[in-house]
Tab-separated table of C-alpha atoms and ligand atoms in Angstrom:
chain	number	residue	atom	x	y	z
A	1	UNK	CA	0.869	-2.749	-3.690
A	2	UNK	CA	1.220	-3.982	-7.043
A	3	UNK	CA	-1.803	-5.992	-7.329
A	4	UNK	CA	-4.409	-4.937	-9.719
A	5	UNK	CA	-7.863	-4.758	-8.372
A	6	UNK	CA	-10.572	-5.005	-10.092
A	7	UNK	CA	-13.880	-4.768	-8.411
A	8	UNK	CA	-18.065	-4.382	-9.078
A	9	UNK	CA	-20.611	-6.825	-10.286
A	10	UNK	CA	-19.740	-9.125	-13.247
A	11	UNK	CA	-15.731	-7.856	-12.873
A	12	UNK	CA	-15.014	-11.506	-14.222
A	13	UNK	CA	-16.995	-11.664	-17.253
A	14	UNK	CA	-16.093	-8.088	-18.265
A	15	UNK	CA	-12.137	-8.107	-17.725
A	16	UNK	CA	-11.693	-12.423	-18.953
A	17	UNK	CA	-9.344	-10.743	-21.340
A	18	UNK	CA	-7.057	-9.785	-18.602
A	19	UNK	CA	-6.795	-13.846	-18.389
A	20	UNK	CA	-5.023	-14.764	-21.607
A	21	UNK	CA	-2.026	-12.751	-20.617
A	22	UNK	CA	-1.062	-15.940	-18.324
A	23	UNK	CA	-1.328	-18.887	-20.442
A	24	UNK	CA	-3.027	-21.593	-21.687
A	25	UNK	CA	-3.840	-23.931	-18.742
A	26	UNK	CA	-5.151	-22.775	-15.120
A	27	UNK	CA	-5.069	-24.337	-12.088
A	28	UNK	CA	-8.306	-23.214	-10.299
A	29	UNK	CA	-8.063	-23.566	-6.314
A	30	UNK	CA	-11.128	-23.295	-4.168
A	31	UNK	CA	-12.430	-24.996	-1.011
A	32	UNK	CA	-14.593	-27.775	-0.429
A	33	UNK	CA	-18.263	-26.472	-1.672
A	34	UNK	CA	-18.841	-22.917	-1.496
A	35	UNK	CA	-17.083	-21.754	-4.406
A	36	UNK	CA	-19.324	-24.332	-6.527
A	37	UNK	CA	-22.484	-22.836	-4.942
A	38	UNK	CA	-22.145	-19.022	-4.390
A	39	UNK	CA	-21.342	-18.778	-8.932
A	40	UNK	CA	-17.734	-17.947	-8.538
A	41	UNK	CA	-16.582	-20.793	-9.809
A	42	UNK	CA	-18.895	-21.161	-12.621
A	43	UNK	CA	-18.302	-16.916	-13.975
A	44	UNK	CA	-14.123	-18.122	-13.793
A	45	UNK	CA	-15.193	-21.353	-16.085
A	46	UNK	CA	-16.878	-19.100	-18.547
A	47	UNK	CA	-14.608	-16.657	-18.764
A	48	UNK	CA	-11.398	-18.729	-19.318
A	49	UNK	CA	-13.864	-20.977	-21.965
A	50	UNK	CA	-14.670	-17.768	-23.908
A	51	UNK	CA	-10.671	-17.461	-23.675
A	52	UNK	CA	-10.185	-20.645	-24.500
A	53	UNK	CA	-8.151	-21.328	-21.784
A	54	UNK	CA	-7.768	-25.026	-20.308
A	55	UNK	CA	-8.265	-25.741	-16.961
A	56	UNK	CA	-7.937	-28.153	-14.027
A	57	UNK	CA	-9.578	-27.828	-10.401
A	58	UNK	CA	-7.987	-28.280	-6.982
A	59	UNK	CA	-10.840	-27.969	-4.741
A	60	UNK	CA	-9.572	-29.915	-1.526
A	61	UNK	CA	-8.175	-26.381	0.654
A	62	UNK	CA	-9.678	-26.988	4.124
A	63	UNK	CA	-10.031	-23.720	6.126
A	64	UNK	CA	-6.537	-23.123	7.592
A	65	UNK	CA	-4.643	-25.057	4.854
A	66	UNK	CA	-1.985	-27.034	6.388
A	67	UNK	CA	1.528	-27.784	4.576
A	68	UNK	CA	0.339	-31.077	3.025
A	69	UNK	CA	-2.628	-29.437	1.481
A	70	UNK	CA	-0.005	-26.747	-0.413
A	71	UNK	CA	2.341	-29.982	-1.364
A	72	UNK	CA	-0.128	-31.708	-2.824
A	73	UNK	CA	-1.835	-28.906	-4.937
A	74	UNK	CA	1.022	-27.689	-6.386
A	75	UNK	CA	2.191	-31.352	-7.139
A	76	UNK	CA	-1.210	-31.471	-9.298
A	77	UNK	CA	0.156	-27.895	-11.062
A	78	UNK	CA	3.099	-29.421	-11.857
A	79	UNK	CA	1.533	-32.840	-12.982
A	80	UNK	CA	-0.917	-30.591	-15.274
A	81	UNK	CA	1.720	-28.036	-16.735
A	82	UNK	CA	-0.449	-25.465	-15.489
A	83	UNK	CA	0.951	-21.704	-16.649
A	84	UNK	CA	-1.285	-19.801	-13.858
A	85	UNK	CA	-3.464	-20.130	-10.623
A	86	UNK	CA	-7.190	-18.925	-10.109
A	87	UNK	CA	-7.853	-19.129	-6.389
A	88	UNK	CA	-11.175	-18.647	-5.470
A	89	UNK	CA	-12.526	-18.624	-1.481
A	90	UNK	CA	-11.872	-17.147	1.599
A	91	UNK	CA	-8.543	-16.540	3.189
A	92	UNK	CA	-7.631	-20.037	3.026
A	93	UNK	CA	-7.979	-21.157	-0.731
A	94	UNK	CA	-6.465	-17.661	-1.408
A	95	UNK	CA	-3.457	-18.634	0.981
A	96	UNK	CA	-3.071	-22.128	0.168
A	97	UNK	CA	-2.473	-21.297	-3.257
A	98	UNK	CA	-0.058	-18.793	-3.047
A	99	UNK	CA	1.852	-21.350	-0.962
A	100	UNK	CA	0.782	-23.991	-4.057
A	101	UNK	CA	1.949	-20.933	-6.604
A	102	UNK	CA	5.683	-21.185	-4.905
A	103	UNK	CA	5.893	-24.832	-4.278
A	104	UNK	CA	4.909	-25.483	-8.546
A	105	UNK	CA	7.962	-23.927	-9.595
A	106	UNK	CA	10.709	-24.279	-6.869
A	107	UNK	CA	11.791	-27.309	-4.705
A	108	UNK	CA	11.344	-25.970	-1.789
A	109	UNK	CA	11.905	-28.742	1.189
A	110	UNK	CA	9.542	-28.395	3.893
A	111	UNK	CA	11.783	-26.767	7.018
A	112	UNK	CA	12.770	-24.357	4.307
A	113	UNK	CA	9.206	-23.168	3.378
A	114	UNK	CA	8.740	-20.128	6.071
A	115	UNK	CA	12.284	-19.158	5.784
A	116	UNK	CA	11.870	-16.439	3.444
A	117	UNK	CA	14.748	-17.326	1.149
A	118	UNK	CA	13.255	-18.348	-1.966
A	119	UNK	CA	14.496	-18.043	-6.055
A	120	UNK	CA	12.372	-16.445	-8.412
A	121	UNK	CA	10.125	-18.055	-10.340
A	122	UNK	CA	6.629	-18.417	-9.307
A	123	UNK	CA	3.374	-19.227	-10.886
A	124	UNK	CA	1.482	-16.172	-11.562
A	125	UNK	CA	-1.513	-15.898	-9.124
A	126	UNK	CA	-5.424	-14.541	-9.712
A	127	UNK	CA	-7.528	-13.925	-6.524
A	128	UNK	CA	-11.199	-14.216	-6.631
A	129	UNK	CA	-12.329	-13.466	-3.112
A	130	UNK	CA	-15.916	-14.955	-1.364
A	131	UNK	CA	-15.248	-13.574	2.069
A	132	UNK	CA	-14.754	-9.876	3.317
A	133	UNK	CA	-12.100	-10.416	6.002
A	134	UNK	CA	-8.223	-11.379	5.224
A	135	UNK	CA	-7.789	-9.419	2.596
A	136	UNK	CA	-5.067	-12.010	1.368
A	137	UNK	CA	-6.371	-10.777	-2.302
A	138	UNK	CA	-3.717	-8.135	-1.767
A	139	UNK	CA	-1.248	-9.304	0.373
A	140	UNK	CA	2.279	-11.171	0.023
A	141	UNK	CA	1.506	-13.850	2.962
A	142	UNK	CA	0.415	-17.352	2.868
A	143	UNK	CA	-0.653	-18.422	6.153
A	144	UNK	CA	-0.467	-22.568	6.686
A	145	UNK	CA	-1.173	-24.740	10.065
A	146	UNK	CA	2.139	-25.825	10.423
A	147	UNK	CA	1.754	-29.258	13.020
A	148	UNK	CA	5.450	-28.922	13.740
A	149	UNK	CA	5.608	-25.492	15.450
A	150	UNK	CA	1.966	-26.438	16.416
A	151	UNK	CA	0.813	-22.946	15.390
A	152	UNK	CA	-0.129	-21.180	12.322
A	153	UNK	CA	3.494	-19.834	10.006
A	154	UNK	CA	3.316	-17.052	7.818
A	155	UNK	CA	5.256	-17.469	4.705
A	156	UNK	CA	6.087	-14.065	3.118
A	157	UNK	CA	7.638	-12.664	-0.646
A	158	UNK	CA	6.783	-10.175	-3.042
A	159	UNK	CA	6.278	-13.345	-5.495
A	160	UNK	CA	3.154	-14.366	-3.976
A	161	UNK	CA	1.385	-11.386	-4.512
A	162	UNK	CA	-1.748	-11.826	-6.800
A	163	UNK	CA	-1.587	-10.053	-10.161
A	164	UNK	CA	-5.161	-9.344	-9.920
A	165	UNK	CA	-7.507	-9.704	-7.434
A	166	UNK	CA	-11.689	-9.486	-8.697
A	167	UNK	CA	-14.138	-8.629	-5.716
A	168	UNK	CA	-17.349	-9.239	-7.109
A	169	UNK	CA	-19.791	-9.100	-3.489
A	170	UNK	CA	-22.284	-11.183	-5.493
A	171	UNK	CA	-20.675	-14.191	-4.122
A	172	UNK	CA	-20.726	-13.333	-0.520
A	173	UNK	CA	-24.462	-13.148	-0.702
A	174	UNK	CA	-25.267	-16.514	1.113
A	175	UNK	CA	-22.178	-16.012	3.002
A	176	UNK	CA	-23.355	-16.438	6.733
A	177	UNK	CA	-24.008	-14.366	9.581
A	178	UNK	CA	-20.994	-15.555	11.715
A	179	UNK	CA	-18.742	-16.071	8.556
A	180	UNK	CA	-19.760	-12.417	7.569
A	181	UNK	CA	-19.099	-11.075	11.139
A	182	UNK	CA	-15.716	-13.262	12.140
A	183	UNK	CA	-13.927	-12.444	8.974
A	184	UNK	CA	-15.232	-8.888	8.806
A	185	UNK	CA	-14.060	-8.174	12.501
A	186	UNK	CA	-10.449	-9.864	10.804
A	187	UNK	CA	-10.419	-6.620	8.542
A	188	UNK	CA	-10.733	-4.711	11.868
A	189	UNK	CA	-8.299	-6.183	13.769
A	190	UNK	CA	-5.312	-5.420	10.507
A	191	UNK	CA	-6.742	-2.312	10.239
A	192	UNK	CA	-6.017	-1.647	13.871
A	193	UNK	CA	-2.827	-3.404	14.344
A	194	UNK	CA	-1.561	-1.903	11.285
A	195	UNK	CA	-1.990	1.442	13.254
A	196	UNK	CA	-0.111	0.127	16.292
A	197	UNK	CA	2.729	-1.497	14.001
A	198	UNK	CA	6.032	0.175	14.040
A	199	UNK	CA	6.115	-0.049	10.627
A	200	UNK	CA	3.033	2.426	10.270
A	201	UNK	CA	3.694	5.305	7.833
A	202	UNK	CA	1.504	7.806	6.956
A	203	UNK	CA	-0.243	6.426	4.488
A	204	UNK	CA	-0.818	3.314	5.670
A	205	UNK	CA	-2.675	4.896	8.757
A	206	UNK	CA	-4.638	6.412	6.005
A	207	UNK	CA	-6.021	3.358	4.440
A	208	UNK	CA	-6.220	2.067	7.998
A	209	UNK	CA	-8.071	4.561	10.025
A	210	UNK	CA	-10.672	4.545	6.284
A	211	UNK	CA	-10.862	0.597	6.815
A	212	UNK	CA	-11.691	1.317	10.618
A	213	UNK	CA	-14.251	3.619	10.123
A	214	UNK	CA	-16.305	1.382	7.557
A	215	UNK	CA	-16.462	-1.625	9.210
A	216	UNK	CA	-17.832	-0.224	12.571
A	217	UNK	CA	-20.298	1.504	9.938
A	218	UNK	CA	-21.344	-2.036	9.402
A	219	UNK	CA	-21.457	-3.168	12.711
A	220	UNK	CA	-25.704	-2.181	13.056
A	221	UNK	CA	-26.113	-4.265	9.997
A	222	UNK	CA	-24.478	-6.663	11.809
A	223	UNK	CA	-26.609	-6.895	14.821
A	224	UNK	CA	-30.169	-6.691	12.574
A	225	UNK	CA	-28.528	-9.967	10.761
A	226	UNK	CA	-28.065	-11.715	14.049
A	227	UNK	CA	-32.076	-10.672	15.190
A	228	UNK	CA	-33.469	-11.062	12.042
A	229	UNK	CA	-32.172	-14.592	9.998
A	230	UNK	CA	-32.848	-14.490	6.488
A	231	UNK	CA	-31.138	-16.363	2.966
A	232	UNK	CA	-29.459	-12.950	2.075
A	233	UNK	CA	-28.649	-11.270	5.916
A	234	UNK	CA	-27.005	-8.369	4.615
A	235	UNK	CA	-27.656	-5.931	1.143
A	236	UNK	CA	-24.930	-5.767	-1.659
A	237	UNK	CA	-23.738	-2.320	-0.533
A	238	UNK	CA	-22.588	-3.592	3.233
A	239	UNK	CA	-21.238	-6.302	1.491
A	240	UNK	CA	-19.486	-3.921	-0.880
A	241	UNK	CA	-18.399	-1.837	2.337
A	242	UNK	CA	-16.901	-5.473	3.957
A	243	UNK	CA	-14.978	-5.836	0.889
A	244	UNK	CA	-13.357	-2.464	0.351
A	245	UNK	CA	-12.604	-2.477	4.061
A	246	UNK	CA	-10.949	-5.927	4.163
A	247	UNK	CA	-8.809	-4.974	0.758
A	248	UNK	CA	-7.262	-1.593	2.331
A	249	UNK	CA	-6.518	-3.344	5.659
A	250	UNK	CA	-5.173	-5.905	3.319
A	251	UNK	CA	-3.168	-3.242	2.196
A	252	UNK	CA	-1.997	-2.148	5.203
A	253	UNK	CA	-0.778	-5.437	6.848
A	254	UNK	CA	1.435	-5.712	3.393
A	255	UNK	CA	3.449	-2.817	4.635
A	256	UNK	CA	2.964	-2.775	8.491
A	257	UNK	CA	2.286	-6.825	9.047
A	258	UNK	CA	0.499	-7.595	11.939
A	259	UNK	CA	1.069	-7.855	15.937
A	260	UNK	CA	0.769	-9.280	19.232
A	261	UNK	CA	-2.706	-9.864	18.684
A	262	UNK	CA	-2.569	-12.009	15.067
A	263	UNK	CA	0.592	-14.234	17.513
A	264	UNK	CA	-2.046	-14.888	20.517
A	265	UNK	CA	-5.084	-15.451	17.913
A	266	UNK	CA	-2.921	-18.002	16.369
A	267	UNK	CA	-2.626	-20.802	19.595
A	268	UNK	CA	-6.682	-20.296	19.694
A	269	UNK	CA	-6.763	-21.463	16.602
A	270	UNK	CA	-5.124	-24.081	16.078
A	271	UNK	CA	-5.309	-25.280	19.795
A	272	UNK	CA	-9.229	-24.306	20.472
A	273	UNK	CA	-10.047	-24.441	16.847
A	274	UNK	CA	-11.790	-20.502	17.549
A	275	UNK	CA	-12.186	-18.588	13.826
A	276	UNK	CA	-9.001	-16.731	13.080
A	277	UNK	CA	-11.100	-13.420	12.849
A	278	UNK	CA	-13.150	-13.781	16.333
A	279	UNK	CA	-10.064	-14.828	18.274
A	280	UNK	CA	-8.701	-11.888	17.490
A	281	UNK	CA	-11.622	-9.766	17.473
A	282	UNK	CA	-11.869	-10.860	21.496
A	283	UNK	CA	-8.202	-9.946	22.479
A	284	UNK	CA	-7.705	-6.771	20.330
A	285	UNK	CA	-9.953	-4.676	23.137
A	286	UNK	CA	-7.760	-5.733	26.046
A	287	UNK	CA	-4.907	-5.244	23.610
A	288	UNK	CA	-5.744	-1.919	23.279
A	289	UNK	CA	-6.169	-1.567	26.889
A	290	UNK	CA	-2.613	-2.424	26.915
A	291	UNK	CA	-0.874	-0.101	24.553
A	292	UNK	CA	-3.329	2.791	26.027
A	293	UNK	CA	-1.534	2.881	29.482
A	294	UNK	CA	1.912	3.863	27.568
A	295	UNK	CA	0.599	5.496	24.352
A	296	UNK	CA	-2.771	6.910	24.705
A	297	UNK	CA	-3.386	9.273	22.346
A	298	UNK	CA	-2.563	6.716	19.453
A	299	UNK	CA	-5.665	4.796	20.944
A	300	UNK	CA	-8.011	7.843	20.608
A	301	UNK	CA	-7.368	8.086	17.525
A	302	UNK	CA	-8.476	4.848	16.963
A	303	UNK	CA	-11.323	4.821	19.042
A	304	UNK	CA	-12.059	8.369	17.279
A	305	UNK	CA	-12.207	6.356	13.758
A	306	UNK	CA	-14.341	3.431	15.393
A	307	UNK	CA	-16.832	6.918	16.382
A	308	UNK	CA	-17.037	5.918	19.752
A	309	UNK	CA	-16.029	6.986	23.136
A	310	UNK	CA	-13.608	4.716	24.920
A	311	UNK	CA	-11.782	0.711	23.938
A	312	UNK	CA	-14.217	-0.380	27.221
A	313	UNK	CA	-17.520	0.733	24.476
A	314	UNK	CA	-15.122	-1.156	21.685
A	315	UNK	CA	-15.217	-4.467	24.705
A	316	UNK	CA	-18.981	-3.811	25.405
A	317	UNK	CA	-19.414	-4.210	21.222
A	318	UNK	CA	-17.225	-7.119	20.695
A	319	UNK	CA	-18.510	-9.349	23.897
A	320	UNK	CA	-22.409	-8.367	22.303
A	321	UNK	CA	-21.315	-9.547	18.851
A	322	UNK	CA	-19.490	-12.914	19.705
A	323	UNK	CA	-21.508	-14.226	22.615
A	324	UNK	CA	-20.599	-16.556	24.770
A	325	UNK	CA	-17.071	-16.688	25.207
A	326	UNK	CA	-15.064	-20.359	25.270
A	327	UNK	CA	-14.035	-21.411	28.645
A	328	UNK	CA	-10.069	-21.102	29.464
A	329	UNK	CA	-7.961	-22.193	32.255
A	330	UNK	CA	-4.655	-20.895	33.514
A	331	UNK	CA	-2.430	-23.408	32.276
A	332	UNK	CA	-3.458	-22.900	28.621
A	333	UNK	CA	-3.130	-19.644	28.824
A	334	UNK	CA	0.563	-19.919	30.145
A	335	UNK	CA	1.156	-22.065	27.095
A	336	UNK	CA	-0.511	-19.663	24.479
A	337	UNK	CA	1.521	-16.895	25.882
A	338	UNK	CA	4.946	-18.303	25.551
A	339	UNK	CA	3.964	-19.277	22.055
A	340	UNK	CA	3.102	-15.988	21.157
A	341	UNK	CA	6.575	-14.433	22.863
A	342	UNK	CA	8.296	-16.788	20.590
A	343	UNK	CA	6.830	-15.130	17.101
A	344	UNK	CA	8.274	-11.756	14.924
A	345	UNK	CA	4.999	-10.174	15.435
A	346	UNK	CA	5.088	-9.623	18.933
A	347	UNK	CA	8.142	-6.873	18.215
A	348	UNK	CA	6.282	-5.245	15.316
A	349	UNK	CA	4.268	-3.188	18.012
A	350	UNK	CA	4.644	0.054	19.270
A	351	UNK	CA	4.961	-0.993	23.026
A	352	UNK	CA	6.630	-4.784	23.276
A	353	UNK	CA	4.771	-6.767	25.591
A	354	UNK	CA	5.982	-8.905	28.592
A	355	UNK	CA	4.644	-12.506	28.354
A	356	UNK	CA	2.624	-10.791	31.674
A	357	UNK	CA	1.367	-8.406	29.580
A	358	UNK	CA	0.330	-11.292	27.413
A	359	UNK	CA	-1.419	-13.936	30.063
A	360	UNK	CA	-3.382	-10.556	31.390
A	361	UNK	CA	-4.658	-9.935	27.822
A	362	UNK	CA	-5.826	-13.342	27.586
A	363	UNK	CA	-7.140	-13.339	31.107
A	364	UNK	CA	-9.132	-10.386	30.327
A	365	UNK	CA	-10.593	-11.567	26.720
A	366	UNK	CA	-11.874	-14.796	28.372
A	367	UNK	CA	-12.726	-13.640	31.536
A	368	UNK	CA	-10.708	-16.204	33.327
B	401	NAP	P1	-11.600	-19.767	4.689
B	401	NAP	O1	-11.724	-20.370	5.738
B	401	NAP	O2	-11.337	-18.975	4.049
B	401	NAP	O3	-13.219	-19.469	5.088
B	401	NAP	C1	-14.195	-19.800	6.367
B	401	NAP	C2	-15.440	-20.652	5.166
B	401	NAP	O4	-16.611	-19.879	4.721
B	401	NAP	C3	-15.325	-21.802	4.960
B	401	NAP	O5	-16.507	-23.131	5.471
B	401	NAP	C4	-15.801	-21.630	3.127
B	401	NAP	O6	-16.372	-22.609	2.310
B	401	NAP	C5	-16.438	-20.580	3.293
B	401	NAP	N1	-17.231	-19.770	2.689
B	401	NAP	C6	-16.099	-19.293	1.735
B	401	NAP	N2	-16.645	-17.928	1.182
B	401	NAP	C7	-17.868	-18.183	1.106
B	401	NAP	C8	-19.512	-17.949	0.637
B	401	NAP	N3	-18.918	-16.764	-0.593
B	401	NAP	N4	-20.385	-18.217	0.432
B	401	NAP	C9	-20.640	-19.349	1.125
B	401	NAP	N5	-19.342	-19.727	2.302
B	401	NAP	C10	-18.393	-19.078	1.665
B	401	NAP	O7	-12.075	-17.828	5.999
B	401	NAP	P2	-11.480	-16.477	6.059
B	401	NAP	O8	-12.023	-15.809	7.481
B	401	NAP	O9	-11.548	-15.703	4.517
B	401	NAP	O10	-10.044	-17.190	5.777
B	401	NAP	C11	-9.486	-17.374	6.671
B	401	NAP	C12	-8.021	-17.717	6.812
B	401	NAP	O11	-6.794	-16.374	6.352
B	401	NAP	C13	-6.882	-18.485	7.762
B	401	NAP	O12	-6.040	-19.194	7.477
B	401	NAP	C14	-6.018	-16.835	8.434
B	401	NAP	O13	-4.436	-17.455	9.208
B	401	NAP	C15	-5.631	-16.271	6.801
B	401	NAP	N6	-5.674	-15.115	7.031
B	401	NAP	C16	-4.892	-14.675	6.087
B	401	NAP	C17	-4.405	-13.410	5.882
B	401	NAP	C18	-3.553	-13.037	4.645
B	401	NAP	O14	-2.829	-12.230	4.460
B	401	NAP	N7	-3.045	-13.659	3.742
B	401	NAP	C19	-4.876	-12.520	6.382
B	401	NAP	C20	-5.173	-12.893	7.935
B	401	NAP	C21	-6.067	-14.344	7.890
B	401	NAP	P3	-15.666	-23.615	1.714
B	401	NAP	O15	-14.150	-24.229	2.532
B	401	NAP	O16	-16.648	-25.314	1.192
B	401	NAP	O17	-15.128	-22.624	0.552
B	402	FE	FE1	-5.973	-11.984	10.157
């Protein structure tokens, strides 16, 4: 994993000298609001000023960023002749910025964007994650909303690994309980899917089991936060644990990729606007039940790392955490299953599910 990870309070301020290595002008990429409110953008600007680095800001990245957004940001980077990009935010701005870093240096037609065939040029990228979930700060993936394919597609190339990840959990103080839970469960899904992957290795398993254990250690705090509303619903210690767990899980999927759970979740986000982490969290338990039939020992390892007794116990936990589920009809489930079968992630799992298996998982997850 080539990214240099620097973690801790004030880590940007204390390591600003590193920025000088990347050039004289930066483009800061963010979502529309949060980076301005949580202190992260101010810290980055202070560090740039201290090092005498000029900057422009692109702050139009939406959740589940579109291909158009990536091209728009890349055009600004070209016009402004920036030397590097600093992405601040959740997975959406970081993923958007990764595609911008590539498109700012290469003319890639939209049809070839997900081909994996690129020249070597890319702008260096620095990531400042402000959610704890996607692990995008340590992966080579950029997930974009692909309207032509009616799904979310992954651009994957080692070129877009961030050079540095600055991880300061203070920026998450005001992150809502809902986004904290959704993103935390996305991290859990990455760790568990890493364990289910045909590309899993002893090294990725160590990180995945640790990450699984750490996310589960925060679940009591998640329930407390739901029950007792507060401006700062989680302690810094819990925030740091989630941040570390999601980073470990990012390192896992950088090696293993994700599996059927993410493939199935993308349709729920694309067609039903269900948050990415929530979609994965609701599907995961029912997919584990499917794998358990063929690989009970593997599933026992996962459930043991969660310090639970059964997959049913995990499903019960998620049901409590996520509250009422969205209503689904059989026809849409058929369509989503068909779409998921067409993805590469499906063949990445130790058991290769059939379309009927996926229909069973969706139906069980949404009680259809
Ligand atoms: P997100 O879409 O980046 O952010 C969700 C919401 O949280 C936004 O409204 C954002 O506001 C707000 N927010 C972010 N940080 C905040 C903070 N510190 N305080 C308060 N509000 C904050 O959500 P995400 O779950 O992190 O990222 C999801 C995306 O990542 C999806 O597109 C998913 O497919 C992708 N993903 C990528 C990978 C990968 O390996 N690259 C892996 C998994 C998922 P603003 O918009 O105002 O910033
Ligand atoms: Fe994910």
